[in-house]
Coordinates of C-alpha atoms (C1' of nucleotides) in Angstrom, one line a residue:
Chain A
M1 CA 84.8 128.1 104.0
E2 CA 86.8 124.9 103.8
D3 CA 88.9 126.7 101.3
I4 CA 91.0 128.0 104.1
F5 CA 93.0 124.8 103.9
Q6 CA 93.4 125.1 100.2
N7 CA 94.8 128.7 100.6
I8 CA 97.6 127.8 102.9
R9 CA 98.7 125.0 100.6
I10 CA 102.3 125.7 99.8
D11 CA 103.9 125.3 96.5
T12 CA 105.0 121.6 96.4
S13 CA 106.4 121.7 92.9
S14 CA 110.2 121.0 92.6
L15 CA 112.7 123.3 91.1
V16 CA 112.8 121.3 88.0
D17 CA 109.1 121.7 87.7
K18 CA 109.5 125.5 87.6
V19 CA 112.4 125.4 85.3
E20 CA 110.5 123.3 82.9
S21 CA 107.7 125.8 82.6
N22 CA 110.0 128.7 82.6
L23 CA 111.8 127.2 79.7
I24 CA 108.6 126.8 77.7
E25 CA 107.7 130.4 78.6
L26 CA 111.1 131.4 77.4
F27 CA 110.7 129.8 74.1
V28 CA 107.2 131.2 73.6
E29 CA 108.3 134.7 74.7
K30 CA 111.4 134.8 72.5
N31 CA 109.3 133.4 69.7
F32 CA 111.5 130.5 69.0
K33 CA 110.4 128.6 66.0
V34 CA 110.7 125.1 64.8
G35 CA 114.3 124.5 63.9
D36 CA 115.8 127.2 66.0
A37 CA 118.7 126.3 68.2
I38 CA 118.2 126.9 71.9
P39 CA 121.0 128.2 74.2
K40 CA 123.4 125.7 75.7
E41 CA 122.7 124.1 79.0
L42 CA 125.3 126.2 80.8
E43 CA 123.8 129.4 79.6
L44 CA 120.2 128.5 80.4
A45 CA 121.4 127.5 83.9
Q46 CA 123.0 130.9 84.3
M47 CA 120.0 132.7 82.9
L48 CA 117.6 131.0 85.3
G49 CA 120.0 130.9 88.2
V50 CA 120.0 127.2 88.7
S51 CA 122.5 124.4 88.3
R52 CA 123.1 122.6 85.0
T53 CA 121.8 119.5 86.7
V54 CA 118.3 121.0 87.0
V55 CA 118.3 122.4 83.4
R56 CA 119.3 119.1 82.0
E57 CA 116.5 117.3 83.8
A58 CA 114.0 119.9 82.7
M59 CA 115.3 119.7 79.1
L60 CA 115.1 115.9 79.2
R61 CA 111.3 116.4 80.0
L62 CA 110.8 118.7 77.1
R63 CA 112.6 116.2 74.9
L64 CA 110.3 113.4 76.0
M65 CA 107.4 115.7 75.3
G66 CA 108.7 116.2 71.8
L67 CA 109.2 119.8 72.3
I68 CA 112.9 119.8 71.5
E69 CA 115.3 117.5 69.9
S70 CA 118.9 117.4 70.9
K71 CA 121.8 116.1 69.0
K72 CA 124.6 114.6 70.9
H73 CA 127.3 117.1 71.7
R74 CA 125.8 119.6 69.4
G75 CA 122.9 121.3 71.1
A76 CA 119.2 121.2 70.9
V77 CA 116.6 122.6 68.5
I78 CA 112.9 123.3 68.8
T79 CA 110.7 120.8 67.2
S80 CA 107.1 120.5 66.6
P81 CA 105.7 117.8 68.8
D82 CA 103.1 115.4 67.5
L83 CA 101.0 113.2 69.5
V84 CA 102.3 110.0 68.2
S85 CA 106.0 110.4 68.5
I86 CA 105.4 110.9 72.2
L87 CA 103.4 107.7 72.4
E88 CA 105.9 105.8 70.4
K89 CA 108.4 105.7 73.2
S90 CA 105.9 104.1 75.5
M91 CA 104.5 101.6 73.1
N92 CA 106.5 98.9 74.4
P93 CA 104.0 96.0 74.1
K94 CA 105.7 94.3 77.1
I95 CA 104.6 96.9 79.4
L96 CA 101.0 97.3 78.2
D97 CA 98.6 94.8 79.6
E98 CA 96.6 92.5 77.3
N99 CA 93.3 94.3 77.7
T100 CA 94.9 97.6 76.7
L101 CA 96.4 96.0 73.7
K102 CA 93.0 94.6 72.7
E103 CA 91.5 98.0 73.1
I104 CA 94.1 99.6 70.9
F105 CA 93.3 97.0 68.3
E106 CA 89.7 97.9 68.5
M107 CA 90.5 101.6 68.0
R108 CA 92.4 100.7 64.9
L109 CA 89.4 99.0 63.5
S110 CA 87.2 101.8 64.2
L111 CA 89.6 104.2 62.6
E112 CA 90.0 102.3 59.4
I113 CA 86.3 102.1 59.0
G114 CA 85.7 105.7 59.9
M115 CA 88.4 107.2 57.8
A116 CA 86.5 106.5 54.6
D117 CA 85.4 110.0 54.0
F118 CA 88.9 111.3 54.2
I119 CA 90.1 108.6 51.7
M120 CA 87.3 109.4 49.2
A121 CA 87.8 113.1 49.5
R122 CA 91.5 113.1 49.0
V123 CA 92.5 110.1 46.9
T124 CA 94.3 110.9 43.6
P125 CA 94.6 108.9 40.4
E126 CA 98.3 108.2 41.4
D127 CA 97.0 106.7 44.7
I128 CA 94.7 104.4 42.8
A129 CA 97.4 103.3 40.5
A130 CA 99.7 102.6 43.5
L131 CA 96.9 100.5 45.1
K132 CA 96.3 98.6 42.0
E133 CA 100.0 97.9 41.9
L134 CA 100.0 96.6 45.4
V135 CA 97.0 94.4 44.8
A136 CA 98.6 92.9 41.6
S137 CA 101.7 91.9 43.5
E138 CA 99.9 90.3 46.3
P139 CA 100.9 86.7 47.1
G140 CA 98.1 84.2 46.6
A141 CA 96.3 82.4 49.4
S142 CA 99.0 79.8 49.2
G143 CA 101.8 82.2 49.8
Q144 CA 103.8 82.4 53.0
V145 CA 102.1 84.0 55.9
I146 CA 104.9 86.4 56.4
F147 CA 104.5 87.9 53.0
Q148 CA 100.7 88.0 53.3
I149 CA 101.0 89.9 56.5
E150 CA 103.6 92.3 54.8
H151 CA 101.2 93.0 52.1
E152 CA 98.4 93.5 54.5
I153 CA 100.5 96.2 56.2
A154 CA 101.5 97.8 52.9
F155 CA 98.1 98.0 51.6
H156 CA 96.5 99.4 54.8
G157 CA 99.4 101.7 55.2
K158 CA 98.7 103.1 51.8
L159 CA 95.2 103.7 52.8
Y160 CA 96.3 105.7 55.8
E161 CA 98.6 107.7 53.6
I162 CA 95.7 108.6 51.3
T163 CA 94.0 110.3 54.2
R164 CA 96.8 112.8 54.0
N165 CA 96.5 112.9 57.8
E166 CA 100.0 112.5 59.2
T167 CA 98.8 111.9 62.7
M168 CA 96.7 109.0 61.7
K169 CA 99.5 107.7 59.5
K170 CA 101.9 107.8 62.3
F171 CA 99.4 106.3 64.6
Q172 CA 99.3 103.3 62.4
R173 CA 103.0 103.0 62.0
M174 CA 103.3 103.2 65.8
L175 CA 100.8 100.4 66.2
L176 CA 102.5 98.0 63.9
P177 CA 104.8 96.5 66.6
V178 CA 101.8 96.1 68.8
F179 CA 99.8 94.1 66.2
D180 CA 102.9 92.1 65.6
Y181 CA 102.8 91.3 69.2
V182 CA 99.1 90.6 69.2
H183 CA 99.5 88.2 66.4
K184 CA 102.4 86.3 67.9
S185 CA 101.1 86.2 71.4
G186 CA 97.9 84.5 70.2
L187 CA 95.9 87.1 72.0
L188 CA 93.5 86.8 69.2
R189 CA 92.8 83.3 68.1
K190 CA 93.5 82.1 64.7
H191 CA 91.5 83.2 61.7
T192 CA 88.1 81.9 61.6
A193 CA 87.1 80.3 58.2
T194 CA 87.5 82.9 55.5
K195 CA 84.4 83.6 53.9
D196 CA 84.0 85.8 50.8
F197 CA 84.7 89.0 52.4
V198 CA 85.6 92.1 50.6
S199 CA 89.2 91.8 49.3
H200 CA 91.8 94.4 48.8
Q201 CA 90.9 94.3 45.1
G202 CA 87.2 95.0 46.0
L203 CA 88.2 97.9 48.2
V204 CA 90.2 99.5 45.4
E205 CA 87.2 99.3 43.1
I206 CA 85.0 101.0 45.7
I207 CA 87.7 103.7 46.1
E208 CA 87.8 104.2 42.4
H209 CA 84.1 104.2 41.7
G210 CA 82.2 104.1 44.8
T211 CA 81.0 106.3 47.7
P212 CA 82.3 106.9 51.3
E213 CA 79.3 104.9 52.6
Q214 CA 80.2 101.9 50.3
L215 CA 83.8 102.1 51.5
R216 CA 82.9 102.0 55.1
N217 CA 80.8 99.0 54.5
G218 CA 83.4 97.4 52.4
M219 CA 86.1 98.0 55.0
R220 CA 83.8 96.7 57.7
N221 CA 83.4 93.4 55.7
H222 CA 87.0 93.3 54.9
L223 CA 87.8 93.4 58.6
E224 CA 85.0 90.9 59.5
N225 CA 87.6 88.3 60.7
H226 CA 88.9 90.6 63.3
F227 CA 85.5 91.6 64.5
A228 CA 84.3 87.9 64.6
R229 CA 87.3 87.2 66.9
L230 CA 86.7 90.2 69.1
F231 CA 82.9 89.4 69.5
E232 CA 83.1 85.7 69.8
Chain B
M1 CA 125.2 92.7 50.1
E2 CA 124.6 96.3 51.0
D3 CA 124.2 95.0 54.4
I4 CA 127.8 95.4 55.0
F5 CA 127.1 98.9 55.9
Q6 CA 124.5 97.9 58.4
N7 CA 126.8 95.4 60.0
I8 CA 129.5 97.8 60.8
R9 CA 127.1 100.3 62.2
I10 CA 128.2 100.9 65.8
D11 CA 126.1 101.3 68.8
T12 CA 125.2 104.9 68.9
S13 CA 122.9 104.7 72.0
S14 CA 124.0 106.5 75.1
L15 CA 124.6 105.0 78.4
V16 CA 121.3 106.2 79.7
D17 CA 119.6 104.4 76.8
K18 CA 121.2 101.1 77.9
V19 CA 120.5 101.7 81.6
E20 CA 116.9 102.4 80.7
S21 CA 116.4 99.2 79.0
N22 CA 118.3 97.3 81.7
L23 CA 116.1 98.7 84.3
I24 CA 113.0 97.5 82.4
E25 CA 114.6 94.1 82.0
L26 CA 115.4 94.1 85.7
F27 CA 111.8 94.8 86.7
V28 CA 110.5 92.2 84.4
E29 CA 113.1 89.7 85.4
K30 CA 112.7 90.1 89.1
N31 CA 108.8 90.0 88.5
F32 CA 108.1 93.3 90.1
K33 CA 104.4 94.0 90.3
V34 CA 102.4 97.2 90.4
G35 CA 102.9 98.8 93.8
D36 CA 106.2 97.2 94.5
A37 CA 108.9 99.5 95.6
I38 CA 112.1 99.6 93.5
P39 CA 115.7 99.8 94.9
K40 CA 117.0 103.2 95.7
E41 CA 119.0 105.1 93.1
L42 CA 122.3 104.5 94.7
E43 CA 121.8 100.8 94.9
L44 CA 120.7 100.7 91.3
A45 CA 123.7 102.7 90.3
Q46 CA 125.9 100.2 92.0
M47 CA 124.1 97.2 90.6
L48 CA 124.6 98.6 87.0
G49 CA 127.9 100.0 87.6
V50 CA 127.0 103.5 86.6
S51 CA 126.8 106.8 88.3
R52 CA 123.7 107.9 90.1
T53 CA 123.3 110.7 87.5
V54 CA 122.6 108.2 84.7
V55 CA 120.2 106.1 86.9
R56 CA 118.3 109.2 87.8
E57 CA 118.0 110.2 84.1
A58 CA 116.9 106.8 83.1
M59 CA 114.4 106.7 86.0
L60 CA 113.0 110.0 84.9
R61 CA 112.2 108.6 81.5
L62 CA 110.6 105.6 83.0
R63 CA 108.5 108.0 85.1
L64 CA 107.5 110.0 82.0
M65 CA 106.6 106.7 80.4
G66 CA 104.3 106.0 83.3
L67 CA 106.2 102.8 84.3
I68 CA 107.1 104.1 87.7
E69 CA 105.9 106.8 90.1
S70 CA 108.2 108.4 92.5
K71 CA 107.4 110.1 95.7
K72 CA 109.7 112.9 96.8
H73 CA 112.3 111.7 99.1
R74 CA 110.6 108.4 99.5
G75 CA 111.5 106.2 96.6
A76 CA 109.6 105.0 93.6
V77 CA 107.1 102.3 92.9
I78 CA 106.1 100.3 89.8
T79 CA 102.9 101.5 88.2
S80 CA 100.8 100.3 85.2
P81 CA 101.1 102.7 82.4
D82 CA 98.2 103.3 80.0
L83 CA 98.6 105.0 76.6
V84 CA 96.5 108.0 77.5
S85 CA 97.8 109.2 80.7
I86 CA 101.2 109.5 79.0
L87 CA 99.7 111.6 76.2
E88 CA 97.9 113.7 78.7
K89 CA 101.1 115.4 79.8
S90 CA 102.0 116.5 76.3
M91 CA 98.6 117.5 75.2
N92 CA 99.2 121.2 75.8
P93 CA 97.3 122.6 72.9
K94 CA 99.6 125.6 72.9
I95 CA 102.5 123.5 71.8
L96 CA 100.8 121.6 69.1
D97 CA 100.7 123.3 65.8
E98 CA 97.4 124.0 64.0
N99 CA 97.7 121.4 61.5
T100 CA 98.2 118.7 64.1
L101 CA 95.2 119.9 65.9
K102 CA 93.2 119.7 62.8
E103 CA 94.5 116.1 62.1
I104 CA 93.6 115.1 65.6
F105 CA 90.1 116.4 65.1
E106 CA 89.8 114.3 61.9
M107 CA 90.9 111.3 63.8
R108 CA 88.1 111.9 66.3
L109 CA 85.6 112.0 63.5
S110 CA 86.8 108.8 62.1
L111 CA 86.8 107.2 65.4
E112 CA 83.2 108.1 66.2
I113 CA 81.9 106.8 62.9
G114 CA 83.9 103.7 63.0
M115 CA 83.0 102.6 66.5
A116 CA 79.4 101.9 65.6
D117 CA 80.0 98.1 65.7
F118 CA 81.3 98.3 69.2
I119 CA 78.4 100.4 70.3
M120 CA 75.8 98.1 68.7
A121 CA 77.5 95.0 70.1
R122 CA 77.8 96.2 73.6
V123 CA 75.0 98.6 74.4
T124 CA 72.6 97.7 77.2
P125 CA 69.1 98.8 78.0
E126 CA 70.5 101.0 80.8
D127 CA 72.7 102.7 78.3
I128 CA 69.7 103.5 76.1
A129 CA 67.7 104.8 79.1
A130 CA 70.6 107.0 79.9
L131 CA 70.9 108.3 76.4
K132 CA 67.2 109.1 76.3
E133 CA 67.5 110.9 79.6
L134 CA 70.5 113.0 78.0
V135 CA 68.4 113.9 74.9
A136 CA 65.4 114.8 77.0
S137 CA 67.4 117.4 79.0
E138 CA 69.0 118.9 76.0
P139 CA 68.7 122.6 75.8
G140 CA 66.8 123.8 72.7
A141 CA 68.3 125.5 69.7
S142 CA 67.7 128.8 71.5
G143 CA 69.7 127.8 74.6
Q144 CA 73.1 129.1 75.4
V145 CA 75.9 127.9 73.3
I146 CA 77.9 126.9 76.4
F147 CA 75.2 124.4 77.5
Q148 CA 74.8 123.2 74.0
I149 CA 78.5 122.3 73.9
E150 CA 78.3 120.7 77.4
H151 CA 75.5 118.5 76.2
E152 CA 77.3 117.7 73.0
I153 CA 80.2 116.4 75.1
A154 CA 78.0 114.5 77.5
F155 CA 76.2 112.7 74.8
H156 CA 79.3 111.8 72.7
G157 CA 81.1 110.8 75.9
K158 CA 78.3 108.5 76.7
L159 CA 78.8 106.9 73.4
Y160 CA 82.4 106.3 74.0
E161 CA 81.4 104.8 77.3
I162 CA 79.2 102.4 75.5
T163 CA 82.0 100.9 73.6
R164 CA 83.3 99.6 76.8
N165 CA 86.7 100.5 75.5
E166 CA 88.5 102.4 78.2
T167 CA 91.4 103.5 75.9
M168 CA 89.0 105.1 73.5
K169 CA 87.1 106.7 76.3
K170 CA 90.2 108.1 77.8
F171 CA 91.4 109.3 74.4
Q172 CA 88.2 111.2 74.0
R173 CA 88.5 112.7 77.6
M174 CA 92.0 113.6 76.7
L175 CA 91.0 115.4 73.6
L176 CA 88.3 117.6 75.2
P177 CA 90.7 120.5 76.0
V178 CA 92.0 120.3 72.5
F179 CA 88.5 120.7 71.0
D180 CA 87.9 123.4 73.4
Y181 CA 90.8 125.2 72.0
V182 CA 89.9 124.4 68.5
H183 CA 86.5 126.1 69.1
K184 CA 87.8 129.1 70.8
S185 CA 90.8 129.6 68.4
G186 CA 88.4 129.8 65.4
L187 CA 90.6 127.2 63.8
L188 CA 87.3 126.0 62.4
R189 CA 85.0 128.6 61.1
K190 CA 81.5 128.9 62.5
H191 CA 78.8 126.4 61.8
T192 CA 77.5 126.4 58.3
A193 CA 73.7 126.5 58.0
T194 CA 72.3 123.7 59.9
K195 CA 70.4 121.3 57.6
D196 CA 68.3 118.5 58.8
F197 CA 71.1 116.3 59.9
V198 CA 70.6 113.4 62.2
S199 CA 70.0 114.6 65.7
H200 CA 71.1 113.0 68.9
Q201 CA 67.5 111.8 69.1
G202 CA 67.9 110.2 65.8
L203 CA 71.1 108.4 66.9
V204 CA 69.5 107.0 70.0
E205 CA 66.7 105.6 67.8
I206 CA 69.2 103.9 65.6
I207 CA 71.1 102.5 68.5
E208 CA 67.9 101.1 69.9
H209 CA 66.4 99.6 66.7
G210 CA 68.9 99.8 64.0
T211 CA 72.1 98.3 62.7
P212 CA 75.7 99.1 62.9
E213 CA 75.6 100.3 59.3
Q214 CA 72.8 102.6 60.0
L215 CA 74.6 104.0 63.0
R216 CA 77.7 104.7 60.9
N217 CA 75.6 106.5 58.4
G218 CA 73.6 108.3 61.0
M219 CA 76.8 109.4 62.7
R220 CA 78.3 110.5 59.5
N221 CA 75.3 112.7 58.9
H222 CA 75.2 114.0 62.5
L223 CA 78.8 115.2 62.0
E224 CA 78.2 116.7 58.6
N225 CA 78.9 120.2 59.8
H226 CA 82.4 119.2 60.8
F227 CA 83.1 117.5 57.6
A228 CA 81.8 120.4 55.6
R229 CA 84.1 122.7 57.3
L230 CA 87.1 120.4 56.8
F231 CA 86.5 119.9 53.2
E232 CA 85.4 123.4 52.3
Chain C
dT1 C1' 141.7 124.1 42.8
dA2 C1' 140.0 120.2 45.0
dC3 C1' 140.3 116.8 48.3
dC4 C1' 142.0 114.5 52.3
dT5 C1' 144.0 114.6 57.1
dT6 C1' 144.9 116.6 61.3
dT7 C1' 144.1 119.6 64.9
dA8 C1' 141.3 122.6 67.9
dT9 C1' 137.1 124.0 69.7
dT10 C1' 133.0 123.3 71.9
dA11 C1' 128.6 121.4 74.0
dT12 C1' 127.0 117.5 75.7
dG13 C1' 127.5 113.0 78.2
dT14 C1' 129.1 110.9 82.5
dC15 C1' 131.2 110.8 86.9
dA16 C1' 132.1 111.9 91.9
dT17 C1' 131.0 114.3 95.8
dA18 C1' 128.8 117.2 99.0
dC19 C1' 124.9 119.3 101.1
dA20 C1' 119.9 120.6 101.5
dT21 C1' 115.4 119.0 102.2
dA22 C1' 111.3 116.5 103.1
dA23 C1' 109.1 112.1 104.5
dT24 C1' 108.9 108.8 107.8
dA25 C1' 109.8 106.4 112.2
dC26 C1' 110.6 106.5 116.8
dA27 C1' 111.6 108.5 121.2
dA28 C1' 110.4 111.9 124.6
dA29 C1' 107.2 114.9 126.8
dT30 C1' 102.9 116.7 128.2
Chain D
dA1 C1' 96.9 109.0 124.1
dT2 C1' 98.3 112.7 121.7
dT3 C1' 101.6 115.8 120.6
dT4 C1' 106.3 117.3 119.8
dG5 C1' 111.0 116.8 118.9
dT6 C1' 114.8 114.2 116.8
dA7 C1' 117.3 110.9 113.9
dT8 C1' 117.5 108.6 109.8
dT9 C1' 117.2 108.2 105.0
dA10 C1' 116.4 108.8 100.0
dT11 C1' 115.8 112.1 97.0
dG12 C1' 116.6 117.0 95.3
dT13 C1' 120.0 120.2 93.9
dA14 C1' 124.7 122.1 93.3
dT15 C1' 129.4 122.0 91.8
dG16 C1' 133.5 120.8 89.3
dA17 C1' 135.9 117.7 86.6
dC18 C1' 136.9 115.0 82.7
dA19 C1' 135.6 112.1 78.3
dT20 C1' 133.8 112.1 74.0
dA21 C1' 131.9 113.2 69.6
dA22 C1' 130.4 116.8 66.3
dT23 C1' 132.0 120.3 63.8
dA24 C1' 135.0 123.9 62.0
dA25 C1' 139.5 125.4 60.9
dA26 C1' 144.0 124.7 59.4
dG27 C1' 147.2 122.4 57.0
dG28 C1' 149.0 119.2 53.6
dT29 C1' 149.0 116.6 49.1
dA30 C1' 147.4 115.6 44.4

DNA sequence: TACCTTTATTATGTCATACATAATACAAAT
DNA sequence: ATTTGTATTATGTATGACATAATAAAGGTA
């Protein structure tokens, strides 16, 4: 009965809102596929009976959503949006508050432990060779911190790659600047004393000869430093 | 030495790009806080020496990034963006291709297995009581599928909540429509025969009396159906 | 022929201006 | 005091113009 107020609610959406959905409809309807060029702004404006201003703004939204990609002065094409490229634009560590950064970090840890099954199911001999290569060229404990971090990133990046899951891989790449920031900002205190946790070398051995369960546990131990800091 | 090519690379960013970062700088510099109103478009245009068109487009980006929120005809205010609300806008399952959906699904599985440590570290007696409550009210195997799925969501949602990680929790909430779509679209085939995997009941017992490692393994088993379908 | 340079074309990027519209504040009226 | 009208203001939308950069076409040189 109180719905009477809902029923008389008028359409508050702006013209751009409508054009935005109209454009999506149009693309779906005309069965545009990835890579197809879309009509130029002026044509779209005429087709929809609005000004180029509105079309431009609607298209900008689609671009930020990752639905289209436009090249300067040469038109736009349909693209397949993925979660992560959308996020990328907003991943400016300066505008995320500290707690969010910490939570993202926790998410990363969870992901790396939980992806063991995908690694074990999809790893190839070539991957293992590549991992061994990486481990062999690792700088020792006496090496410069910068290179250690670089290797850390390379090794874990390779693990993401082995999952053959592009979304996760991109997720990781996207987070790199965040972790960089986390490290530099001292958001997480310095390493606690390094005990004999599972090394990269150890992880590779598990991947070659072990089980998903072992890899999960190994990874958990490998990340012990981070957990210790989070839980301290 | 090959850097010579990098050095002569000219600035390819558009005016809007620059204005976008200038605006962010401006807000940081002037120490604008959440809720503060920002100058009107015309003022910003004059301050930055560009047209209102450009300012509008840059502000639209900030809006889609979740940095500001603008009310019609009444100006814009600073807001605090979080990762997930940004994604939400683009999480239209219709515009994500099947493979991306599958990858997101895999990400979810990884996350739920990997978050065991956070659950065990932060679970409270109240949480356990709530979980038991949920399990007790579960519909039997003969119940309607809809209610089973609802309970599945409620139970796993509670687990995310126990991590006390808002980002993960929101991530999960955000993904619900996707999974809904995944189920309905038949992207994943129907359940394989249900063996004696770890039940919700079993998970609760582990959470109450077990270790993170046991929880990871229990969760892995609980999700066996999904893994089986992914790896088949 | 093959390759380089110039020119022409074209769609987007940017600007300036004008007007419509909706949100608010304030005055006026009951 | 509550309602209603009115003015103000910032944004929403439209229009037309020009600048610029990406390509294609044309032309010239070896």
